[in-house]
Short mmCIF file of C-alpha atoms in Angstrom, two decimals:
data_model
loop_
_atom_site.label_atom_id
_atom_site.label_comp_id
_atom_site.label_asym_id
_atom_site.label_seq_id
_atom_site.Cartn_x
_atom_site.Cartn_y
_atom_site.Cartn_z
CA ARG A 1 0.00 0.00 0.00
CA LYS A 2 1.33 3.39 -0.98
CA ARG A 3 1.63 6.00 1.76
CA ARG A 4 -0.07 9.31 1.27
CA LYS A 5 2.27 12.25 1.13
CA VAL A 6 1.48 14.99 3.62
CA ASN A 7 2.00 18.46 2.23
CA LEU A 8 3.22 20.77 5.00
CA THR A 9 2.23 24.33 4.14
CA GLY A 10 1.17 27.52 5.82
CA PHE A 11 2.33 29.22 8.97
CA ALA A 12 2.95 25.91 10.76
CA LYS A 13 5.43 24.59 8.16
CA PRO A 14 8.69 25.55 9.96
CA VAL A 15 7.47 24.07 13.25
CA LEU A 16 6.17 20.87 11.71
CA GLU A 17 9.22 20.30 9.50
CA LYS A 18 11.46 20.11 12.56
CA THR A 19 9.36 17.53 14.38
CA TRP A 20 7.71 15.57 11.53
CA ASP A 21 8.92 11.99 11.09
CA LYS A 22 8.33 10.75 7.55
CA LYS A 23 8.51 7.13 8.66
CA LYS A 24 5.51 7.51 10.99
CA THR A 25 1.85 7.77 10.04
CA VAL A 26 -0.01 11.07 10.25
CA ARG A 27 -1.84 9.93 13.37
CA GLU A 28 1.44 8.93 15.07
CA ASN A 29 3.06 12.25 14.15
CA PHE A 30 0.12 14.21 15.54
CA LYS A 31 0.24 12.20 18.75
CA GLY A 32 3.97 12.90 19.05
CA LEU A 33 3.29 16.61 18.61
CA GLY A 34 0.64 16.58 21.30
CA LEU A 35 -2.16 17.20 18.81
CA VAL A 36 -5.23 15.16 17.98
CA LEU A 37 -6.09 14.21 14.42
CA ASN A 38 -9.76 13.61 15.16
CA PRO A 39 -11.29 16.15 17.58
CA ASN A 40 -13.83 13.56 18.72
CA ASP A 41 -10.98 11.54 20.20
CA ALA A 42 -10.06 14.47 22.45
CA VAL A 43 -13.18 14.00 24.57
CA LYS A 44 -13.60 10.55 25.99
CA GLN A 45 -17.05 9.28 26.71
CA ILE A 46 -17.40 6.88 29.58
CA LYS A 47 -20.47 5.05 30.66
CA GLU A 48 -21.40 5.13 34.25
CA LYS A 49 -24.39 3.82 36.06
CA LYS A 50 -26.29 6.25 38.11
CA LYS A 51 -28.90 5.27 40.65
CA ARG A 52 -32.02 7.31 40.81
CA VAL A 53 -34.28 7.12 43.83
CA LYS A 54 -37.95 7.32 43.00
CA PRO A 55 -40.19 7.86 46.06
CA ILE A 56 -43.62 6.26 46.19
CA TYR A 57 -46.19 8.38 47.91
CA VAL A 58 -48.50 6.44 50.22
CA HIS A 59 -51.16 7.76 52.54
CA PRO A 60 -49.84 7.50 56.14
CA LEU A 61 -52.85 5.55 57.37
CA GLU A 62 -52.73 3.07 54.55
CA HIS A 63 -49.08 2.20 55.03
CA ASP A 64 -48.27 -1.38 54.22
CA PRO A 65 -44.96 -2.60 55.73
CA MET A 66 -44.48 -4.98 52.79
CA VAL A 67 -44.14 -2.09 50.27
CA ASP A 68 -40.84 -0.23 50.10
CA GLU A 69 -41.11 3.51 50.28
CA GLU A 70 -38.26 3.87 47.84
CA GLU A 71 -37.74 2.10 44.59
CA GLU A 72 -34.28 2.07 43.01
CA GLU A 73 -34.02 2.36 39.33
CA GLU A 74 -30.77 2.12 37.37
CA GLU A 75 -30.22 4.22 34.33
CA GLU A 76 -27.24 4.19 32.03
CA MET A 77 -25.90 7.68 31.50
CA VAL A 78 -23.18 8.87 29.13
CA ALA A 79 -21.00 11.47 30.71
CA GLU A 80 -18.36 13.47 28.88
CA VAL A 81 -15.21 13.62 30.93
CA PRO A 82 -12.44 15.76 29.49
CA GLU A 83 -9.01 14.26 29.47
CA GLU A 84 -6.71 15.59 32.16
CA PRO A 85 -4.68 18.49 30.78
CA THR A 86 -1.10 17.58 29.99
CA GLN A 87 1.90 19.80 29.56
CA PRO A 88 1.97 21.19 26.01
CA THR A 89 4.81 19.97 23.82
CA ALA A 90 7.37 22.31 22.29
CA ALA A 91 5.57 22.14 18.97
CA VAL A 92 2.23 23.12 20.54
CA THR A 93 3.77 26.11 22.35
CA ALA A 94 5.48 27.22 19.11
CA LEU A 95 2.20 26.94 17.18
CA GLU A 96 0.37 28.90 19.90
CA LYS A 97 3.04 31.60 19.78
CA ILE A 98 2.68 31.90 16.00
CA SER A 99 -1.12 32.08 16.23
CA ARG A 100 -0.94 34.81 18.89
CA GLN A 101 1.13 37.01 16.56
CA GLY A 102 -1.90 37.18 14.32
CA THR A 103 -0.45 38.24 10.99
CA LYS A 104 -3.31 39.48 8.84
CA LEU A 105 -3.55 38.29 5.29
CA GLU A 106 -4.39 40.96 2.78
CA ARG A 107 -7.30 40.25 0.49
CA HIS A 108 -6.22 40.07 -3.13
CA ILE A 109 -8.48 42.02 -5.44
CA ALA A 110 -8.83 40.75 -8.98
CA PRO A 111 -7.72 43.10 -11.80
CA GLY A 112 -11.22 43.04 -13.31
CA GLU A 113 -12.71 44.14 -10.01
CA ILE A 114 -10.15 46.96 -9.70
CA THR A 115 -11.13 48.13 -13.18
CA PHE A 116 -14.81 48.02 -12.26
CA LEU A 117 -14.33 49.85 -8.94
CA SER A 118 -12.04 52.54 -10.36
CA TYR A 119 -14.57 53.19 -13.16
CA MET A 120 -17.40 53.48 -10.65
CA VAL A 121 -15.46 55.87 -8.40
CA LYS A 122 -14.42 58.06 -11.35
CA LYS A 123 -17.94 58.23 -12.77
CA HIS A 124 -20.11 58.37 -9.62
CA GLY A 125 -17.84 59.48 -6.75
CA ASP A 126 -19.59 58.49 -3.49
CA ASP A 127 -23.05 57.85 -4.95
CA TYR A 128 -23.38 54.12 -4.29
CA LYS A 129 -27.03 53.98 -5.38
CA ALA A 130 -26.05 55.31 -8.81
CA MET A 131 -23.25 52.72 -8.94
CA ALA A 132 -25.75 49.96 -8.25
CA ARG A 133 -27.96 51.18 -11.11
CA ASP A 134 -25.05 51.63 -13.51
CA LYS A 135 -25.10 49.63 -16.75
CA LYS A 136 -21.60 48.23 -16.08
CA ASN A 137 -22.77 46.65 -12.79
CA LYS A 138 -23.54 43.37 -14.52
CA TRP A 139 -23.10 41.41 -11.27
CA GLN A 140 -25.99 43.42 -9.79
CA HIS A 141 -24.15 44.36 -6.61
CA THR A 142 -26.20 46.29 -4.07
CA PRO A 143 -25.08 49.77 -2.92
CA LYS A 144 -23.79 48.28 0.37
CA GLN A 145 -21.82 45.58 -1.44
CA ILE A 146 -20.22 48.16 -3.74
CA LYS A 147 -19.39 50.38 -0.77
CA ARG A 148 -17.71 47.48 1.07
CA LYS A 149 -15.74 46.52 -2.05
CA ILE A 150 -14.54 50.09 -2.57
CA GLU A 151 -13.54 50.44 1.09
CA ALA A 152 -11.61 47.15 0.95
CA TRP A 153 -9.90 48.26 -2.25
CA GLN A 154 -8.94 51.62 -0.68
CA ARG A 155 -7.43 49.84 2.35
CA SER A 156 -5.41 47.45 0.20
CA SER A 157 -1.97 47.96 -1.27
CA GLN A 158 -3.56 47.69 -4.71
CA PHE A 159 -5.36 51.02 -4.29
CA ASN A 160 -2.84 52.98 -6.34
CA GLN A 161 -3.25 50.48 -9.13
CA ILE A 162 -5.94 51.91 -11.39
CA LEU A 163 -6.71 50.08 -14.56
CA VAL A 164 -8.22 52.15 -17.35
CA VAL A 165 -11.41 50.84 -18.92
#
């Protein structure tokens, strides 16, 4: 059987490359890193029996000593018990550190969209309702959608890039 190749990409690549063992399976590598491949495995479910006492109400004068006042009934309950927290591995702490840095990815705006937005701004200025009614708005964007797209374009590094129609 041929092993599947795991493609290590993204922000975690440098951390995973150091600790990844190509001879192990993906599940074994995750376990070695202190991670869980299947999140359902992280929470163990154990079955425990719980006794429930069900009182029987009897009139005090009609008390029969042969009838128990309490009747025990067993029910099987499934309780979720989280696994005891363990010390995070070096890989987990490195991944947490990277995620805390929170580098924002910039949204790439397609050249056709830049052309459309620059045309709309040149022709209509800030009149988003007129932009929505414009003949070149073939995607039928609403005024709010156009406004959000223009604001995102103005925040991006591609703002100075104006393509002539």
